[in-house]
XYZ file of C-alpha atoms in Angstrom:
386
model
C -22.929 0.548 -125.143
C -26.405 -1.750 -125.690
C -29.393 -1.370 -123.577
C -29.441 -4.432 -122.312
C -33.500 -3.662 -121.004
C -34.824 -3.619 -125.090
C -33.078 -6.663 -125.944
C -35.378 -9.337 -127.567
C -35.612 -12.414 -125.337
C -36.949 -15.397 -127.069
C -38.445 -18.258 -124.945
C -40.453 -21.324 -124.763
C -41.813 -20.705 -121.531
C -42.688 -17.810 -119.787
C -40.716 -14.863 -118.878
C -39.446 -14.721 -115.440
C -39.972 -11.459 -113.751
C -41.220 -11.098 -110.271
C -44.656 -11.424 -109.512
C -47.488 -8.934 -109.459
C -50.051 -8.871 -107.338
C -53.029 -7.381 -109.430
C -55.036 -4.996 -107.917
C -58.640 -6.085 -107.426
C -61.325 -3.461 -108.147
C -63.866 -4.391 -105.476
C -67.424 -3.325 -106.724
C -69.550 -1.435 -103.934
C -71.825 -3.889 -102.418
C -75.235 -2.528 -102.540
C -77.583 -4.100 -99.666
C -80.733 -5.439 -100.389
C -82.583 -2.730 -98.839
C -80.976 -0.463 -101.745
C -81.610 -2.893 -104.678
C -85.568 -2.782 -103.658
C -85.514 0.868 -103.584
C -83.714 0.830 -106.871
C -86.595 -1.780 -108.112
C -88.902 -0.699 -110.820
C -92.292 1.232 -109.485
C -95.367 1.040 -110.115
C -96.281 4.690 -110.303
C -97.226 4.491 -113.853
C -99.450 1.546 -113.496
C -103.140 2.706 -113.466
C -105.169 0.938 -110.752
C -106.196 -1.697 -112.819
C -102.806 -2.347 -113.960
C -101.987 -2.681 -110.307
C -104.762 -4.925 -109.564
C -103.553 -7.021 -112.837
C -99.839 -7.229 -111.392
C -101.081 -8.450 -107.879
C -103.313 -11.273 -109.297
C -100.787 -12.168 -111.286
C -97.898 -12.495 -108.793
C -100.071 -14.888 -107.050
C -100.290 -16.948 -109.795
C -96.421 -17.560 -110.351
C -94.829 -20.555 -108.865
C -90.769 -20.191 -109.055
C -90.314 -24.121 -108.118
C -91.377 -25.053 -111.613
C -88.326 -24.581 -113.630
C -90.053 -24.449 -116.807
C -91.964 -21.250 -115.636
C -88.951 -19.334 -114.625
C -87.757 -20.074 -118.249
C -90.785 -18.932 -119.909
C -91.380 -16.140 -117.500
C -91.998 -12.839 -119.451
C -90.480 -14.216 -122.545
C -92.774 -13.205 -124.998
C -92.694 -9.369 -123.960
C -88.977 -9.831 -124.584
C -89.516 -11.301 -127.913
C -91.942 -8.349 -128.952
C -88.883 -6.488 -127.892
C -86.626 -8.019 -130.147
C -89.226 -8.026 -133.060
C -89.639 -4.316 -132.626
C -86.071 -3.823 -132.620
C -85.614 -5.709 -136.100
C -88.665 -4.177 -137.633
C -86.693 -0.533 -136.900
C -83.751 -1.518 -137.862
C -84.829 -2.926 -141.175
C -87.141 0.315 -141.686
C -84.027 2.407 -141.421
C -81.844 -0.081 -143.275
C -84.586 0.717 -146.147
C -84.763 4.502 -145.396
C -83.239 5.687 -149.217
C -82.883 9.133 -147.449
C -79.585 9.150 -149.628
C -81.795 8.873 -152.560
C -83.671 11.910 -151.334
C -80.997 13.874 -150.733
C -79.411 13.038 -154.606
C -83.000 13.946 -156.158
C -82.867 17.174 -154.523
C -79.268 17.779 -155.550
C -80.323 16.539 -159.312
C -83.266 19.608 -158.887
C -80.926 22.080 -158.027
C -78.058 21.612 -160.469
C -81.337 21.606 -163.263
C -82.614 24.723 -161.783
C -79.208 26.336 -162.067
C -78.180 25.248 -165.646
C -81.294 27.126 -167.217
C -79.708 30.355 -168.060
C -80.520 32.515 -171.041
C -77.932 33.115 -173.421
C -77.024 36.887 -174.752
C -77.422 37.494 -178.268
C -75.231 39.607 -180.780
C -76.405 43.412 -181.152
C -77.456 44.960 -184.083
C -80.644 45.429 -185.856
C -80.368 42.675 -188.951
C -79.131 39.891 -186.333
C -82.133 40.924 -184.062
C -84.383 40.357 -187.343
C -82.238 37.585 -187.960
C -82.065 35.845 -184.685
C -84.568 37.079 -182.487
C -87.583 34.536 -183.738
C -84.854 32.086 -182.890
C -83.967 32.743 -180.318
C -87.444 33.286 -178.266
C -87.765 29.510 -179.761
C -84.390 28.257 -178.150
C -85.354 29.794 -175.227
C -88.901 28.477 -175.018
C -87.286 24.935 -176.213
C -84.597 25.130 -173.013
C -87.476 26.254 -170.521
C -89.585 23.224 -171.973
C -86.705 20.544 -171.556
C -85.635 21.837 -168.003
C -89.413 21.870 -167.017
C -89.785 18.089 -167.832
C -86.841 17.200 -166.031
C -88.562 19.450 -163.447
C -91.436 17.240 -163.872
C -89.723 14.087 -163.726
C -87.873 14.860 -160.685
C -91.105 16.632 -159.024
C -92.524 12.891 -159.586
C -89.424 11.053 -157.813
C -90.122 13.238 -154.666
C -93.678 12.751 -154.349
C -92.731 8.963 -154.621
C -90.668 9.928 -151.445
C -92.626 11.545 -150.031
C -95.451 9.301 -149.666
C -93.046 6.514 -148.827
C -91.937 8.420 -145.968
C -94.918 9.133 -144.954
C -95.837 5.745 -144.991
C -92.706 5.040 -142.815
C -94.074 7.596 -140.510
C -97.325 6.346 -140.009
C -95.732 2.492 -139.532
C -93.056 4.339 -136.959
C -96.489 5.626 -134.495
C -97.726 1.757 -134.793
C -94.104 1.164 -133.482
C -93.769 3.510 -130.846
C -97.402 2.959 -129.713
C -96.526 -1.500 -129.659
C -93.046 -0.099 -127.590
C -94.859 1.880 -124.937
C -97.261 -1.412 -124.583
C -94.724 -3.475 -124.645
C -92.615 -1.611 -122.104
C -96.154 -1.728 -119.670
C -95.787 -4.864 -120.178
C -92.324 -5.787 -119.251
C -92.685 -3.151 -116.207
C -95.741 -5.492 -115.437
C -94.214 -8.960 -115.903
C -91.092 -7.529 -113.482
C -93.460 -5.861 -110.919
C -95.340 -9.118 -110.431
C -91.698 -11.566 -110.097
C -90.670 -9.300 -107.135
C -93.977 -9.148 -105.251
C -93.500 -12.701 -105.290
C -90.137 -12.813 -104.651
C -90.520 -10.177 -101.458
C -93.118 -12.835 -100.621
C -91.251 -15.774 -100.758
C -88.301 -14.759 -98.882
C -90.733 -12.768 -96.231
C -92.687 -16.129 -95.966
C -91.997 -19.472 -97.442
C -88.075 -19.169 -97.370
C -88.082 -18.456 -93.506
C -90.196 -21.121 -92.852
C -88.344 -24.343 -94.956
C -85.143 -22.491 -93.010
C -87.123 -23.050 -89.261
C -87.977 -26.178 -90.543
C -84.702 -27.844 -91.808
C -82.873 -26.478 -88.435
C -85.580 -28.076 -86.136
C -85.619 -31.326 -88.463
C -81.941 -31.718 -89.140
C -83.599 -34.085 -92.037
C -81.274 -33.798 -95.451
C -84.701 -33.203 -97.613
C -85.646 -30.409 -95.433
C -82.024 -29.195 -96.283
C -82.202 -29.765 -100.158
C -85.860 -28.217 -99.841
C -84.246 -24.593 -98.887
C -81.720 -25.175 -101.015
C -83.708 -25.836 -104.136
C -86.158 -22.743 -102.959
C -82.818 -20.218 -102.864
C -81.507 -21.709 -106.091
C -85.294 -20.887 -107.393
C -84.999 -17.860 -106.076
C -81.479 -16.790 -107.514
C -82.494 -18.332 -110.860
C -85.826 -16.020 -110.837
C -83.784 -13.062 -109.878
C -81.907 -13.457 -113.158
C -84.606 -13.782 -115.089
C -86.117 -10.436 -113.535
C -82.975 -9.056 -114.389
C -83.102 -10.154 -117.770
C -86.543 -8.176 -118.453
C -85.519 -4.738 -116.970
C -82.567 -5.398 -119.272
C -85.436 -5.586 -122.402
C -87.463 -3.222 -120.261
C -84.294 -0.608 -120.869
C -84.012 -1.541 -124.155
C -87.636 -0.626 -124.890
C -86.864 2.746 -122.683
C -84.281 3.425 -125.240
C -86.601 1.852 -128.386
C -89.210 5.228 -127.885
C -86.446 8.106 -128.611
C -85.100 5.843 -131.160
C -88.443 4.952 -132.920
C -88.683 9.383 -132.640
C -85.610 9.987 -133.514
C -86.310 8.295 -136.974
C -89.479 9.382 -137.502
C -88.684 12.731 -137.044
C -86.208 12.229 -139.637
C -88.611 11.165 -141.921
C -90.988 14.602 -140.870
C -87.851 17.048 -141.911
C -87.253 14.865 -145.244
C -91.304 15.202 -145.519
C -91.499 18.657 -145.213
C -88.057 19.709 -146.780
C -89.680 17.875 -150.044
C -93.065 19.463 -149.408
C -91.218 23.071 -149.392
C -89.766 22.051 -152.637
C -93.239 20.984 -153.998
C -94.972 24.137 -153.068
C -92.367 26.912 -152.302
C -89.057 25.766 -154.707
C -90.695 24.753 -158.004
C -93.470 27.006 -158.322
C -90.893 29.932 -157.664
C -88.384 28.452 -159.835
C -91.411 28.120 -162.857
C -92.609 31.905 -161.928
C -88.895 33.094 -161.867
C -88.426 31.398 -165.397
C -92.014 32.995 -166.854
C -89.999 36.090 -165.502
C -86.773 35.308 -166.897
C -88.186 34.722 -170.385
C -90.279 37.985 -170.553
C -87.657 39.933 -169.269
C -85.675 38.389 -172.330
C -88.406 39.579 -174.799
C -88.495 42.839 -173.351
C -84.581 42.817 -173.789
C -84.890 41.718 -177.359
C -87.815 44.354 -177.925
C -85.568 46.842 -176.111
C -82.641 46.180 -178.238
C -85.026 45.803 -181.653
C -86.501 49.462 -180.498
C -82.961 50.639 -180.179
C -81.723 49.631 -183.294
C -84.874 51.168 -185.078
C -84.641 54.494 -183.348
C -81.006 54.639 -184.362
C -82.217 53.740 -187.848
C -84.653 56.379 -187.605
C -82.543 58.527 -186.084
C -80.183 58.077 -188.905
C -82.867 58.719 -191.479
C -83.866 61.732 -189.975
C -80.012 63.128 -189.767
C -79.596 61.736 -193.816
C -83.304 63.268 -194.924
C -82.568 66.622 -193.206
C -78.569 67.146 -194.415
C -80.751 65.487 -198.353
C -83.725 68.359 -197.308
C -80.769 71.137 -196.440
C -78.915 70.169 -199.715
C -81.829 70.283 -201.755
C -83.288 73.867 -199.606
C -79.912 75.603 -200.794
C -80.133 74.448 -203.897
C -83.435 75.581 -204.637
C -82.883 78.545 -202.655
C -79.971 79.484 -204.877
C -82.041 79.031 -208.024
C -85.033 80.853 -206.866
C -82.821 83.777 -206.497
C -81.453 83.415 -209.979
C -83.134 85.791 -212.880
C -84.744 83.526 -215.685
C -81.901 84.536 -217.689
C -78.190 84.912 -216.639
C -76.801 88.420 -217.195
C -73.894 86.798 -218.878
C -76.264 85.344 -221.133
C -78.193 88.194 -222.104
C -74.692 90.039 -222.151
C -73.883 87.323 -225.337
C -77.000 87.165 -226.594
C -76.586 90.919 -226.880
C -73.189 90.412 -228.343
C -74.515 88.096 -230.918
C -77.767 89.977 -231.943
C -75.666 93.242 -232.027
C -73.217 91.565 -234.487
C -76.177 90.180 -236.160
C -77.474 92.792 -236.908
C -74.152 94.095 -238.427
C -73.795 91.611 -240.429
C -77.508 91.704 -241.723
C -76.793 95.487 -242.366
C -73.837 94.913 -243.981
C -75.755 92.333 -246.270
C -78.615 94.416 -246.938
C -76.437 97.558 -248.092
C -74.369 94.913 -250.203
C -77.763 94.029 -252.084
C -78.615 97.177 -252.179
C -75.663 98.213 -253.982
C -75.901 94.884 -256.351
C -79.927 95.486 -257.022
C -78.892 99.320 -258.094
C -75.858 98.059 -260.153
C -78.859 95.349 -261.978
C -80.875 97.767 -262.165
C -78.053 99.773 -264.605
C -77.432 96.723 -265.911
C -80.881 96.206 -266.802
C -81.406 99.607 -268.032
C -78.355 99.054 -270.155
C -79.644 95.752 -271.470
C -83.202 97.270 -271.984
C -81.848 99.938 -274.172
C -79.732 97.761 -275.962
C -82.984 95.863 -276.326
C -84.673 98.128 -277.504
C -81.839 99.491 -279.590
C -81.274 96.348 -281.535
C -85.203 95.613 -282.334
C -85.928 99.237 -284.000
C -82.671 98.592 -286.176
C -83.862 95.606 -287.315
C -87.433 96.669 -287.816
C -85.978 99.920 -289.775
C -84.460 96.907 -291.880
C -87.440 95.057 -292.795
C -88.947 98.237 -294.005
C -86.526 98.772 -295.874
């Protein structure tokens, strides 16, 4: 079954439902006795200023409509230039631009980081000149971009404090002008309080004795004076209240600027210096680490020397130890050479009594061939006797 209440009801005219009364929101009514007390005082006039505002009021004359108009007009316009100037000096605030320089100086601050080399003693002698060079090389090229950066927030800096300076010439022209206004509105109701006290009771007496129309239209133009002049007094503590709420804003600012000032000036002083120290630190720390390691791998070296030249000395000791313990000739040696002279010997024995033998058998030989000599010369010298 259809709700009939959701249906869409298309018309030209309007829809017929019973009529509402709407509920009127009455507004308290605040007498006049409470809107004076409620005025604007003059407790923060000096005594001069007060002397000012009552020779003034005296001077204003609400039947000229011209002077209502102008009344206090150019303390409002101060207003509204002073609003404009803030607003365009914090339209032109690059605080954004701050804040990316100082993100730019921290992500160059963390990107210098110093590499680790490989170990060992030939890529130390290798490398190491290198790399103290790299590293020098990186520390140089992150300390320009330091530099460069450094230079941006200076630029800042002085531009904000600039701003700062400009924003006391603003607050100082707010509080004036907000004298001012209080002034201008403490003046339009002495006169007012003394036109309705006076003048307005009087034209009022005098139209009800006359009865005459102009005496009529006389209090009638006075209270539409009046009512008009009320308006305007309105109007300034409406600027008057802007102004009010000009001073925190004008501080608010500028103390906005002072934090941005002094965050930069802790970077200037505090952040960079540290950062350039920390680096200096960094690097010798990596020398040291690649003196440390260089040391290592010579001590090992050495170390490994020493352990080669004393297993070389202990070789060598044992060695010579073993031949200083030896005779000058091996007893196996002399043992052959014994051998050899022994059979030597033999053999030159043997020899000798062969040659013996063969110079005794000559020497019969010779004997036999002297005699045979001999023999065979006296025969044939018997012969030749013969």
């Amino acid at each position: 079954m259809e709700n009939n209440e959701d249906k869409i009801v298309l018309t030209l005219g309007a829809v017929e439902e019973e009529a509402k009364e709407e509920e009127v929101v009455q507004e308290p009514k605040v007498s006049e006795e409470e809107a004076r007390t409620a005025r604007v005082d003059d407790s923060s006039l000096s005594a001069e200023e007060k002397k000012m505002v009552e020779d003034f009021s005296k001077q204003i004359d609400i039947s000229q409509s011209s002077m209502i108009l102008q009344y206090g007009s150019a303390a409002q316009n101060k207003v509204a230039d002073f609003s404009d100037t803030v607003i365009k000096n914090v339209k032109t605030k690059d605080i954004d631009g701050v804040g990316d320089t100082l993100v730019d100086l921290v992500a160059e601050l963390k990107n210098f980081q110093l590499d680790e080399e490989e170990k060992g003693i030939s890529k130390w002698f290798k490398k190491g000149v290198n790399k103290v060079n790299n590293v020098q090389a990186k520390y140089e090229s992150a300390s320009k971009n330091v530099e460069k950066i450094v230079k941006i927030l200076e630029d800042h800096q002085i531009t904000l404090m600039k701003d700062i300076a400009i924003l006391d010439q603003l607050y100082a022209k707010n509080l004036q002008n907000f004298k001012e206004l209080t002034m201008y509105i403490l003046a339009g109701y002495k006169k007012l309080d003394e036109i309705k006290a006076t003048e307005l009771p009087a034209l009022q007496k005098k139209a009800a004795e006359t009865g005459l129309a102009e005496d009529a239209q006389a209090v009638n133009d006075l209270s539409n004076a009046i009512n008009r002049f009320e308006k305007k007094l309105h109007d300034l503590e409406l600027s008057r209240m802007v102004a009010i709420q000009m001073a925190p804003q004008i501080r608010l600012v500028q103390n906005n600027d002072t934090l941005m000032t002094e965050k930069i000036q802790s970077t200037l002083v505090n952040t960079i210096p540290l950062w350039k120290s920390q680096m200096l630190i960094a690097m010798g720390i990596s020398h040291s680490k690649e003196a440390i390691k260089a040391q290592n791998e010579v001590t090992e070296m050495t170390n490994k020397m020493l352990r080669q030249n004393a297993e070389n000395l202990k070789m060598a000791t044992i060695e010579t130890a073993k031949e200083s313990e030896r005779g000058i000739v091996d007893i196996e040696t002399l043992t052959e050479t014994n051998q050899k002279l022994i059979e030597t010997l033999d053999e030159v024995k043997r020899i000798q009594e062969d040659g013996r033998e063969k110079r005794a058998a000559a020497q019969v030989e010779l004997r036999r061939i002297e005699t045979e000599l001999q023999n065979k010369l006296t025969e044939a010298a018997e012969t030749y006797r013969k």
